[in-house]
Short mmCIF file of N, CA and C in Angstrom, two decimals:
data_model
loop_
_atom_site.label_atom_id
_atom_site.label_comp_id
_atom_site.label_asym_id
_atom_site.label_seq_id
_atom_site.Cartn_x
_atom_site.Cartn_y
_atom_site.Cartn_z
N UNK A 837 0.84 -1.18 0.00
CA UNK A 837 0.00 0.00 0.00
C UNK A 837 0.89 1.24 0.00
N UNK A 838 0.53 2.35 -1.20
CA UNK A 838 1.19 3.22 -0.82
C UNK A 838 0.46 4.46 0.41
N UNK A 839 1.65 5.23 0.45
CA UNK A 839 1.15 6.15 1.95
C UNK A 839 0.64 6.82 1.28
N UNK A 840 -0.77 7.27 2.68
CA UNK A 840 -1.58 8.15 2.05
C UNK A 840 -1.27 9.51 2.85
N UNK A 841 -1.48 10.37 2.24
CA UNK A 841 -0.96 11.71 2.56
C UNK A 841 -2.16 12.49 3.68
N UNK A 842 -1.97 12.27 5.03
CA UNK A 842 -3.50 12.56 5.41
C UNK A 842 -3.21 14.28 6.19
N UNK A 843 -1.86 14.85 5.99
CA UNK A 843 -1.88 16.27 5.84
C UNK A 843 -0.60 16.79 5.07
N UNK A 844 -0.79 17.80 4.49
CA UNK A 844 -0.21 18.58 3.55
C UNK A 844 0.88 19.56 4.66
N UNK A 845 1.67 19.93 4.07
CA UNK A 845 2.54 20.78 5.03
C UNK A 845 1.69 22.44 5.30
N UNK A 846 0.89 22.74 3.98
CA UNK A 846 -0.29 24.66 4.07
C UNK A 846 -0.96 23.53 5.57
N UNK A 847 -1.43 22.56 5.21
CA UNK A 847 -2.64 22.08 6.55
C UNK A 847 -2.10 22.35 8.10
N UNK A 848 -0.25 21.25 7.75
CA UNK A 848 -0.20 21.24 9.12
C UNK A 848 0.02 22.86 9.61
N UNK A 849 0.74 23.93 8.88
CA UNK A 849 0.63 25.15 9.06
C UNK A 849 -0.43 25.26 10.27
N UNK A 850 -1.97 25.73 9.16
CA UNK A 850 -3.32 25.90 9.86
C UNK A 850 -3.12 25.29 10.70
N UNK A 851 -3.23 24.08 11.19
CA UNK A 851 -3.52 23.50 12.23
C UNK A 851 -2.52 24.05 13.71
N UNK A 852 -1.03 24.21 13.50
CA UNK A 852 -0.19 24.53 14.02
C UNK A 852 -0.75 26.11 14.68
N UNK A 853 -1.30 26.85 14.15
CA UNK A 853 -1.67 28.32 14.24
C UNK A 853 -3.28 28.11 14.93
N UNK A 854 -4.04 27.18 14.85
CA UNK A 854 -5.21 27.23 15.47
C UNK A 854 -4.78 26.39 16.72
N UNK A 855 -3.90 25.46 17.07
CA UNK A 855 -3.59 25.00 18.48
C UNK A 855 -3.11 26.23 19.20
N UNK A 856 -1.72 27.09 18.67
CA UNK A 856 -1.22 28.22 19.62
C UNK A 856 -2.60 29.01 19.72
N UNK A 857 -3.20 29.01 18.97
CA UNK A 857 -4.27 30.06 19.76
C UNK A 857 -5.08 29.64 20.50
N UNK A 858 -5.88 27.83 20.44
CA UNK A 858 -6.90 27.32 21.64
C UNK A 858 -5.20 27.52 22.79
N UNK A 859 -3.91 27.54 22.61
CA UNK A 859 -2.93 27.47 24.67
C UNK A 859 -2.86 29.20 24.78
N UNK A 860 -3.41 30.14 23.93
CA UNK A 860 -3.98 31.67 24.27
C UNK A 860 -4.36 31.88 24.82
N UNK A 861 -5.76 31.39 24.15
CA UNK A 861 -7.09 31.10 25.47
C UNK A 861 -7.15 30.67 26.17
N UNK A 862 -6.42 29.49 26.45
CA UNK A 862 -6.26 29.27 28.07
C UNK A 862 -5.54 29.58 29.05
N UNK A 863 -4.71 29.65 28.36
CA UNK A 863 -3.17 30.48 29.01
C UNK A 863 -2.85 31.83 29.17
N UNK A 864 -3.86 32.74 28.43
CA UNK A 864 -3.03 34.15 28.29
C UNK A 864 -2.03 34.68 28.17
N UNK A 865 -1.24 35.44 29.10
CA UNK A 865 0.13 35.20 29.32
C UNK A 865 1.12 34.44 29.40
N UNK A 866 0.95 33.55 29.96
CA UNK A 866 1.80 32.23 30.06
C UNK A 866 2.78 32.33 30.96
N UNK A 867 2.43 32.81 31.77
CA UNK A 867 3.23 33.48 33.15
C UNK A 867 3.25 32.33 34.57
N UNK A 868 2.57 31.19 33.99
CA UNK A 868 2.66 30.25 35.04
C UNK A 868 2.85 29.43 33.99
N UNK A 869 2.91 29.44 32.93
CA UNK A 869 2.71 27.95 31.85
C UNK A 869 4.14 27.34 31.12
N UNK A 870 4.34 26.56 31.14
CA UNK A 870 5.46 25.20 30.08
C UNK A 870 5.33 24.59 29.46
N UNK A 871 5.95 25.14 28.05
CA UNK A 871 6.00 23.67 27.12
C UNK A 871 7.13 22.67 27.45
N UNK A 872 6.40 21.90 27.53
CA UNK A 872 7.52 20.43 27.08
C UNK A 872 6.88 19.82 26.24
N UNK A 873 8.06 19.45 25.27
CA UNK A 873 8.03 18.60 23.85
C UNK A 873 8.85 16.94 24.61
N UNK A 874 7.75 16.05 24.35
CA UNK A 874 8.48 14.87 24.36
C UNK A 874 9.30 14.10 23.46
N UNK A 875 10.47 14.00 23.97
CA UNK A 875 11.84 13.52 23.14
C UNK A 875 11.16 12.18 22.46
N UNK A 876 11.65 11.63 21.20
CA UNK A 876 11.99 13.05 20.10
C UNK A 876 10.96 13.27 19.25
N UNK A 877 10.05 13.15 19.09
CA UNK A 877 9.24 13.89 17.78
C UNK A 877 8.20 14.80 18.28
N UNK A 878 8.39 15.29 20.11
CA UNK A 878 7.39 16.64 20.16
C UNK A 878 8.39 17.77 20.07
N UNK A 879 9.84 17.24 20.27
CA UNK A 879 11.08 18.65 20.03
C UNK A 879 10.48 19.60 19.04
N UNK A 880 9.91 18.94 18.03
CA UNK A 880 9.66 19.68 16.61
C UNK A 880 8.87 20.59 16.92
N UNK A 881 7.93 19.87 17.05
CA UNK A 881 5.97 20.84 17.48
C UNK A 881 6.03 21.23 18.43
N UNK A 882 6.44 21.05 19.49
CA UNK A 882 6.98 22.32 20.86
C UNK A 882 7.63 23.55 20.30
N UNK A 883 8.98 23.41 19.58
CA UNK A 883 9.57 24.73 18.84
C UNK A 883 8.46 25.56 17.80
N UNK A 884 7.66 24.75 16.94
CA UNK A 884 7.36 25.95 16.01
C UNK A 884 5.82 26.20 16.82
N UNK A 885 4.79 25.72 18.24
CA UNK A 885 4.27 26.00 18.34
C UNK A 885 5.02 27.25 19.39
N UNK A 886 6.06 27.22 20.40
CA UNK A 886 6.56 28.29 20.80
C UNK A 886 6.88 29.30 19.76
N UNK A 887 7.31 29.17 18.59
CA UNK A 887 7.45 30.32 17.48
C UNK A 887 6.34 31.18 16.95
N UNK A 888 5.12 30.17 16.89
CA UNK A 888 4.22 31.05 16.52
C UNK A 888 3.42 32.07 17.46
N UNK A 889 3.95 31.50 18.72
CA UNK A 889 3.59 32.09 20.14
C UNK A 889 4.41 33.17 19.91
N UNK A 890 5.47 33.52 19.84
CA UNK A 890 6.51 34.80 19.88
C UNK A 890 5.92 35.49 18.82
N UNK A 891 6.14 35.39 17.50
CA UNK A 891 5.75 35.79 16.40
C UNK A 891 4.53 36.39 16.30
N UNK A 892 3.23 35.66 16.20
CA UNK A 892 1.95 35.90 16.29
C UNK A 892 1.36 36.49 17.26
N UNK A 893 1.82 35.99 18.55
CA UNK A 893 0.78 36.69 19.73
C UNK A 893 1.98 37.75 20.75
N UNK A 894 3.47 37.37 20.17
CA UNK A 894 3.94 38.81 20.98
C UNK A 894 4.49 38.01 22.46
N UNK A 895 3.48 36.93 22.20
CA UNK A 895 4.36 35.74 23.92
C UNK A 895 5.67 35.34 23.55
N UNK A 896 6.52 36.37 24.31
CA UNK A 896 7.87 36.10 24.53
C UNK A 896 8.80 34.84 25.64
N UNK A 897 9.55 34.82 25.63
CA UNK A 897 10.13 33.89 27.12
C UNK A 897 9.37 32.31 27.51
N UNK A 898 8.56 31.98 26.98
CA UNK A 898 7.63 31.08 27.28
C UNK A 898 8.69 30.12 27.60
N UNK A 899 8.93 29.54 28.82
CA UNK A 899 9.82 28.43 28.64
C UNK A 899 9.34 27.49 28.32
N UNK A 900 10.56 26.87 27.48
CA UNK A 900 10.60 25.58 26.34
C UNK A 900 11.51 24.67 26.94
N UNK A 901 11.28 23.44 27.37
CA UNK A 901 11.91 22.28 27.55
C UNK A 901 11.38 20.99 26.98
N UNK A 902 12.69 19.73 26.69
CA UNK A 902 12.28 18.55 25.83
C UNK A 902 12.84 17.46 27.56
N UNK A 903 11.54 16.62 27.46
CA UNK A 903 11.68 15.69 27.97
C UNK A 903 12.00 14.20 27.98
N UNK A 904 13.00 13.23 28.06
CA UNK A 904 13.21 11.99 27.25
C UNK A 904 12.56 11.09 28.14
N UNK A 905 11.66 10.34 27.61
CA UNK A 905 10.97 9.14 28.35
C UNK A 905 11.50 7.95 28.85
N UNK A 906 12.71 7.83 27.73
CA UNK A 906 13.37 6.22 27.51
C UNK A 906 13.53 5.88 28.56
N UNK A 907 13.70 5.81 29.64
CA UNK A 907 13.87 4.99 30.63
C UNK A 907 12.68 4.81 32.01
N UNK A 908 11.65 5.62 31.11
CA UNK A 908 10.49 5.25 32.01
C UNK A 908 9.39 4.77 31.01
N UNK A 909 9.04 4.42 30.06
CA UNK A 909 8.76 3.54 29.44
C UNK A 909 8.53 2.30 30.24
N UNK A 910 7.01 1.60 29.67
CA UNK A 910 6.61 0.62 30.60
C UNK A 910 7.32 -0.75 29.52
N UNK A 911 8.19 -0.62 28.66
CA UNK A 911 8.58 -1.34 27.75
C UNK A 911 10.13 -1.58 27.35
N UNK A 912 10.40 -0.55 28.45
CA UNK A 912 12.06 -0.80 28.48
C UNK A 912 12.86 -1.86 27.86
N UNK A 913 12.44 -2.64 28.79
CA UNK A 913 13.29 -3.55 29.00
C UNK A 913 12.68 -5.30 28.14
N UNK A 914 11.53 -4.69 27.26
CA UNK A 914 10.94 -5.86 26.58
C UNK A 914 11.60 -5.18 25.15
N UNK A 915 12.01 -4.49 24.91
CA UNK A 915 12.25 -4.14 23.10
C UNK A 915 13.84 -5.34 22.86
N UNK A 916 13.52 -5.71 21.32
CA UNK A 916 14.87 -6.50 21.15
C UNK A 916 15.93 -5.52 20.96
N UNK A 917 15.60 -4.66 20.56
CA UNK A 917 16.83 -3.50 19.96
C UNK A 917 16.72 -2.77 20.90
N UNK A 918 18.37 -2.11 21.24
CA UNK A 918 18.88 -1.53 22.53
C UNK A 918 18.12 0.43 22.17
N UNK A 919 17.69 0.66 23.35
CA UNK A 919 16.98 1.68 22.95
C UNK A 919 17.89 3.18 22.61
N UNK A 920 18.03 4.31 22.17
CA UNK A 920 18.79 4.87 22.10
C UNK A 920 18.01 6.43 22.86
N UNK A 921 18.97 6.53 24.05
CA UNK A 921 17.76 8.07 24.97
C UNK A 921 18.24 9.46 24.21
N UNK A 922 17.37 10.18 24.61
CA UNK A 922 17.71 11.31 24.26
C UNK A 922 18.09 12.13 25.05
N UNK A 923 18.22 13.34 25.05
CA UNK A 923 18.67 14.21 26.11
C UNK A 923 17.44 15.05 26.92
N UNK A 924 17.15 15.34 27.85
CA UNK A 924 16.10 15.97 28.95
C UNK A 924 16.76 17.83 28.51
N UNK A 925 16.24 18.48 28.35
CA UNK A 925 16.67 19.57 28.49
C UNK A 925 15.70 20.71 29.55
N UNK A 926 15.67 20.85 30.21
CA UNK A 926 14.78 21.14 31.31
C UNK A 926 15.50 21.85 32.02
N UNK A 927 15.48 23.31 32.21
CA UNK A 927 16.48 24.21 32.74
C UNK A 927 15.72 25.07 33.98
N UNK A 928 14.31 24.80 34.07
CA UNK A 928 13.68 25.29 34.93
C UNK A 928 12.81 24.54 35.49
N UNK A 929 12.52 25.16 36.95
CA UNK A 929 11.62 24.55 37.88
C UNK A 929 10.32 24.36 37.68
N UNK A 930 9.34 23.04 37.48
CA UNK A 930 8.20 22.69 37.07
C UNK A 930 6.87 22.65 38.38
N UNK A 931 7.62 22.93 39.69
CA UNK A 931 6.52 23.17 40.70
C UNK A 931 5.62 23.89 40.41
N UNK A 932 4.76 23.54 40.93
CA UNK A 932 3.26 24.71 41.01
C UNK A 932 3.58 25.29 39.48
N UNK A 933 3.61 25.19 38.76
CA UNK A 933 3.53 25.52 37.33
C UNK A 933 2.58 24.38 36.12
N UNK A 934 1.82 25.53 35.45
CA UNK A 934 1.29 24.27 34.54
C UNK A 934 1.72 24.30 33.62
N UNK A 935 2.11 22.94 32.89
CA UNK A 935 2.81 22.25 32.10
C UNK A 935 2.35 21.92 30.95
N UNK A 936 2.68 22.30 29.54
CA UNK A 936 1.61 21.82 28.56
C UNK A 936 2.37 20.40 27.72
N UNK A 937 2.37 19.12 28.21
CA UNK A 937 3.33 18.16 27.09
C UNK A 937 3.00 18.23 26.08
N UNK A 938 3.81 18.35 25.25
CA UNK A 938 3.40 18.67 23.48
C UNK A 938 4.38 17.31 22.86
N UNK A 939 3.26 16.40 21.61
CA UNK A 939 3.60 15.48 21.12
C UNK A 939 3.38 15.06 19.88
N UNK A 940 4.01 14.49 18.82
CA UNK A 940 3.16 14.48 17.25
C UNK A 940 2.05 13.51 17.36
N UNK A 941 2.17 12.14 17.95
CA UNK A 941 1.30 11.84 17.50
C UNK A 941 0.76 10.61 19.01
N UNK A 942 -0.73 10.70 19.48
CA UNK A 942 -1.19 10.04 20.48
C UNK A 942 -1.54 8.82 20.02
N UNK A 943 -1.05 7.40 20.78
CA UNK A 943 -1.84 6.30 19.86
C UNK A 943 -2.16 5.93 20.96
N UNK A 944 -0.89 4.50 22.16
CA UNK A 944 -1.37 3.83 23.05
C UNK A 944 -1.76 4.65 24.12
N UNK A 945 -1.03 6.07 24.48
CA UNK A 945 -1.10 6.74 25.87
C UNK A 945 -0.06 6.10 26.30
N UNK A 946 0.96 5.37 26.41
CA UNK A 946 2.14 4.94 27.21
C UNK A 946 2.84 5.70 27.07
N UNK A 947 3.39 6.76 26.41
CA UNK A 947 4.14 7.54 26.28
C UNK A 947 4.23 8.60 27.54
N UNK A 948 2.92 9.11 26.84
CA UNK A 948 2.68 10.18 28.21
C UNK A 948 2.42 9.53 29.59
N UNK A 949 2.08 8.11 29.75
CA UNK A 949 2.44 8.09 30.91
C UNK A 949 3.79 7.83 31.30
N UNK A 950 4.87 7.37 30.70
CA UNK A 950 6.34 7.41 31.05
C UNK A 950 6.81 9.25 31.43
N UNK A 951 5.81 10.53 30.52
CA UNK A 951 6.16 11.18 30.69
C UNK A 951 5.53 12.29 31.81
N UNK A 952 4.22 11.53 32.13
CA UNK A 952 4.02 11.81 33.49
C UNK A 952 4.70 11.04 34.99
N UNK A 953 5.44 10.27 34.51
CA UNK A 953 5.89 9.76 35.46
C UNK A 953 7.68 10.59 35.64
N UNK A 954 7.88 10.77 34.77
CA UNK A 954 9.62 11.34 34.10
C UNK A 954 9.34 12.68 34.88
N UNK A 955 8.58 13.22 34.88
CA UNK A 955 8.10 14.43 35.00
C UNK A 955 8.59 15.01 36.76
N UNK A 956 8.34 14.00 37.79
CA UNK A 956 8.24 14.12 38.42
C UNK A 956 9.38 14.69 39.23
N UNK A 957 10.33 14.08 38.58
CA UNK A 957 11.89 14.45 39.35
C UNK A 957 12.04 16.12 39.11
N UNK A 958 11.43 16.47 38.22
CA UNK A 958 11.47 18.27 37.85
C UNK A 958 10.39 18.96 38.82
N UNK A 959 9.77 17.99 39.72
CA UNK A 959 9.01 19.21 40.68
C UNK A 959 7.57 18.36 40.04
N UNK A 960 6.30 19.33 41.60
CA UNK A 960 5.22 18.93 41.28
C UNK A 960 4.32 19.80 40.27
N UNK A 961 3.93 19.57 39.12
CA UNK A 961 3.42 20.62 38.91
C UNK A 961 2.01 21.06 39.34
N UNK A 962 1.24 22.33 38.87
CA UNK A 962 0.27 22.80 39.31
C UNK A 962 -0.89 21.83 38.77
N UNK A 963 -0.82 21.24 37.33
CA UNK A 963 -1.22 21.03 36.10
C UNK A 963 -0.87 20.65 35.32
N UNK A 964 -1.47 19.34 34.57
CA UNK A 964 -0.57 19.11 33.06
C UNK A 964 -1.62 19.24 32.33
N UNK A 965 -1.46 19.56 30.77
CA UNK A 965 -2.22 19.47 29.36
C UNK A 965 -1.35 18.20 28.99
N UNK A 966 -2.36 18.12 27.25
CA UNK A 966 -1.50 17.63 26.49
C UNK A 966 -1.71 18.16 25.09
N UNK A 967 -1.20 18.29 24.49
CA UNK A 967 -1.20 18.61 23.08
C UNK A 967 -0.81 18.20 22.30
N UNK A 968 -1.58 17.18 21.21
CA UNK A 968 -0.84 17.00 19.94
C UNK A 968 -1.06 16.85 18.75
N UNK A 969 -0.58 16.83 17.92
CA UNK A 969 -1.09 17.04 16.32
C UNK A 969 -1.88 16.03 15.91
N UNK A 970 -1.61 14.38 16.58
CA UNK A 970 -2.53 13.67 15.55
C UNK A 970 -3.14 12.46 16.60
N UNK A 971 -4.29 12.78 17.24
CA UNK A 971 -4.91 11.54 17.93
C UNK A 971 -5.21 10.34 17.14
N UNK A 972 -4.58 9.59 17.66
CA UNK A 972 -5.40 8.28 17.11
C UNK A 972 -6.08 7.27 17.96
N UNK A 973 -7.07 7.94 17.85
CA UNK A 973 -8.49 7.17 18.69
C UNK A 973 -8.64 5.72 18.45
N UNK A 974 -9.06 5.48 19.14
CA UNK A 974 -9.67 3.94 19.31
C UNK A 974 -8.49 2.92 19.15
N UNK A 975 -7.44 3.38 19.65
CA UNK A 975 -5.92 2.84 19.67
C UNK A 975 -5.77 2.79 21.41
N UNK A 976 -5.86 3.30 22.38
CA UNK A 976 -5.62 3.67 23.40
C UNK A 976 -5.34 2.11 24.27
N UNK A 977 -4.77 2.28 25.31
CA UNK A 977 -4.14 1.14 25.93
C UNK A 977 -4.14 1.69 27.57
N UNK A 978 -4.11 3.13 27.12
CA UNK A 978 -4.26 3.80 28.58
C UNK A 978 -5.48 4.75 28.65
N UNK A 979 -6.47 5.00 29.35
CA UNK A 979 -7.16 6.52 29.56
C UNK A 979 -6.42 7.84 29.30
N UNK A 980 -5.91 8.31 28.54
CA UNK A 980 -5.24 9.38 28.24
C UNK A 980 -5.87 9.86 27.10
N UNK A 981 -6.12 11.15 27.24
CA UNK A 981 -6.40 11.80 25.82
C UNK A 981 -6.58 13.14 25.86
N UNK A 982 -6.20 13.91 24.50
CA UNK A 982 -5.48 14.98 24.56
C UNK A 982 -6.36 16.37 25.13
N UNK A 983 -5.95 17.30 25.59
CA UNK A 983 -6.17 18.53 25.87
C UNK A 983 -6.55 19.22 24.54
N UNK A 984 -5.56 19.42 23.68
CA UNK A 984 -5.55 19.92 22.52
C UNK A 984 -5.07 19.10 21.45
N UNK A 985 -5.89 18.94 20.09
CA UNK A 985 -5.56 17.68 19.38
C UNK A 985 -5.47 18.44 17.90
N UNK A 986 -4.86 18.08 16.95
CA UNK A 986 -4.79 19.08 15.65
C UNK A 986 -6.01 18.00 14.60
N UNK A 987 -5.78 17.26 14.96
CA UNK A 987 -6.62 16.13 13.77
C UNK A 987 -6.51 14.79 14.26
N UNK A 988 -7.96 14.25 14.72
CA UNK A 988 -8.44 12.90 14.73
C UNK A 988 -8.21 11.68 13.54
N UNK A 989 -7.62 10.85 13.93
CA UNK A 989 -7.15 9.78 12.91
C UNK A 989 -8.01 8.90 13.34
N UNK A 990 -8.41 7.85 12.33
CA UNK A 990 -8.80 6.63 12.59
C UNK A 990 -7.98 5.74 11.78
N UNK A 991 -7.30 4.78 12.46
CA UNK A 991 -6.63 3.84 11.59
C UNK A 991 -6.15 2.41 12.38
N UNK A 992 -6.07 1.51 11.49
CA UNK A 992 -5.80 -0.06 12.33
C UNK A 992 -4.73 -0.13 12.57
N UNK A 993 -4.39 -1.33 13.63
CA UNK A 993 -3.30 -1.31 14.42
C UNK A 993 -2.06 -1.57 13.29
N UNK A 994 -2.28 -2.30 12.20
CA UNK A 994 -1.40 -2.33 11.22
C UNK A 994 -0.98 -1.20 10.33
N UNK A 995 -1.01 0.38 10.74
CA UNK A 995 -1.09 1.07 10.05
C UNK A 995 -0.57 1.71 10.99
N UNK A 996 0.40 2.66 10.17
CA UNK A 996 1.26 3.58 11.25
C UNK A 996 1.39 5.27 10.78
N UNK A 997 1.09 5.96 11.63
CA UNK A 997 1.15 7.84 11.23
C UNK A 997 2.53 8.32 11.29
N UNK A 998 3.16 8.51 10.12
CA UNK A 998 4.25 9.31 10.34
C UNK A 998 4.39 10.67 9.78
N UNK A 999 5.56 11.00 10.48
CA UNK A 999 4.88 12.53 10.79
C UNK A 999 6.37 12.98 10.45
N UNK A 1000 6.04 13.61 9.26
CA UNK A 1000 7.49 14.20 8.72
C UNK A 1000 8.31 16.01 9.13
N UNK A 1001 9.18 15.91 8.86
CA UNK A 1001 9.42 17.91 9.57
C UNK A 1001 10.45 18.72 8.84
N UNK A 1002 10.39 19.36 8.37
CA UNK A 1002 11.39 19.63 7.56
C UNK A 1002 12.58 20.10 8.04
N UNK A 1003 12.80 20.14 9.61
CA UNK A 1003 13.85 20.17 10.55
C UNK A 1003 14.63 18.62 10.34
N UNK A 1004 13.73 17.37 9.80
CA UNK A 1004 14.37 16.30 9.25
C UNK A 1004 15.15 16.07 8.20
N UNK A 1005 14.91 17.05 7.75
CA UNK A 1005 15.42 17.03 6.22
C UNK A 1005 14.50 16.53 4.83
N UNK A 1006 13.58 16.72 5.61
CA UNK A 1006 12.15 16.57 4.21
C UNK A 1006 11.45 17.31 4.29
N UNK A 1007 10.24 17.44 3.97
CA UNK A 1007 9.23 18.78 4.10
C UNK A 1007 8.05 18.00 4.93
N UNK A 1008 7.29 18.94 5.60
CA UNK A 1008 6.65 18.96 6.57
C UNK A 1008 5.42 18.06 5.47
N UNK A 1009 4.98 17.22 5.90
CA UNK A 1009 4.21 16.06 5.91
C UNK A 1009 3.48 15.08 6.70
N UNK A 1010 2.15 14.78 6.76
CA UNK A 1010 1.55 13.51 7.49
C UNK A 1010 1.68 12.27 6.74
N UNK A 1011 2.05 10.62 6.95
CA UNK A 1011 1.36 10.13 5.92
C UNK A 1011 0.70 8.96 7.04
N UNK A 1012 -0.07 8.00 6.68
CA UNK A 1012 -0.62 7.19 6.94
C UNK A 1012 -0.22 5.91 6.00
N UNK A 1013 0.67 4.86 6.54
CA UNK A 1013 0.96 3.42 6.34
C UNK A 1013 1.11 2.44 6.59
N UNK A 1014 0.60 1.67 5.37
CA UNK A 1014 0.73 -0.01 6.04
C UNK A 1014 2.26 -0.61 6.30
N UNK A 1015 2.13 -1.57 7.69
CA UNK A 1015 3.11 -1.83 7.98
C UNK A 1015 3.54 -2.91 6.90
N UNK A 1016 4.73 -2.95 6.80
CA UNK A 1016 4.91 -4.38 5.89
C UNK A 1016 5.15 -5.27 6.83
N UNK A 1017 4.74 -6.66 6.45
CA UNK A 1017 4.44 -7.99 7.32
C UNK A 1017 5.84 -8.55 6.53
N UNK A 1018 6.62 -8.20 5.81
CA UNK A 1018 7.47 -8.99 5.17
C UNK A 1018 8.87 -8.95 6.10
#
């Protein structure tokens, strides 16, 4: 099967520009609020939704930190291939502060719970969100689901959302594909 293209890079734009504005409205200022992007594919969508925050609405300073899960993962230690972590970059205190985790794409919820659990060593916070570009419903493994979502997917467990960036070295792209069984 080839991949199907289920957003365009003009889309993810829009979509990118209507999330910073639903963490506006809730946030205002952002004078108590944090992004964290979970290591590695919310690094991306944490940066350009903080950009459009500076740019567009004039919200300066917003602190930006990336969080790495790998070792709180409820799957550690079941993968055959040795996992490779990323780096935590987290330069400020997460107490009594609310926290927005920003992620590309929601399927089982294990993620965010490794990253509500990761979370913890940085302080309690006031609050967490979540935010991310591509729910995929009726996938879930945990009760988790998003605060802010860019686009609802429906797709079978044999089918996987990848989520391209042109910080990768390709252009900003969704696609939707079948796994190969071969």
């Amino acid at each position: 099967m080839n991949p199907k293209v289920l957003l365009t890079s003009k889309e993810i734009d829009i979509i990118l520009h209507r999330l910073a504005c639903q963490l506006v409205e809730n946030h205002l200022d952002f004078s108590d609020t944090l992004l964290i992007g979970i290591q590695p594919r919310g690094k991306y969508l944490a940066k350009r939704i903080q950009a459009i925050l500076e740019k567009e609405y004039g919200i300066v300073d917003v602190p930006l930190g990336y969080l790495d899960i790998t070792f709180f993962r409820d799957d550690f230690r079941r993968n055959q291939k040795p996992l490779e972590a990323n780096r935590t970059e987290i330069d400020f205190l997460v107490e009594d502060k609310k926290v927005v985790f920003i992620d590309d794409v929601l399927y089982t919820g294990r993620s965010i719970r490794a990253a509500l659990t990761a979370i913890q060593s940085f302080g309690r916070p006031a609050e967490i969100e979540l935010l991310v570009l591509i729910d995929r419903r009726f996938s879930r493994h945990l009760p988790i689901q998003p605060d802010y979502r860019g686009r609802q997917v429906d797709a079978f467990d044999r089918e996987s959302v990848r989520v391209h960036w042109s910080e990768d070295g390709t252009s900003d792209c969704i696609y939707l594909e079948e796994f190969d069984h071969n």
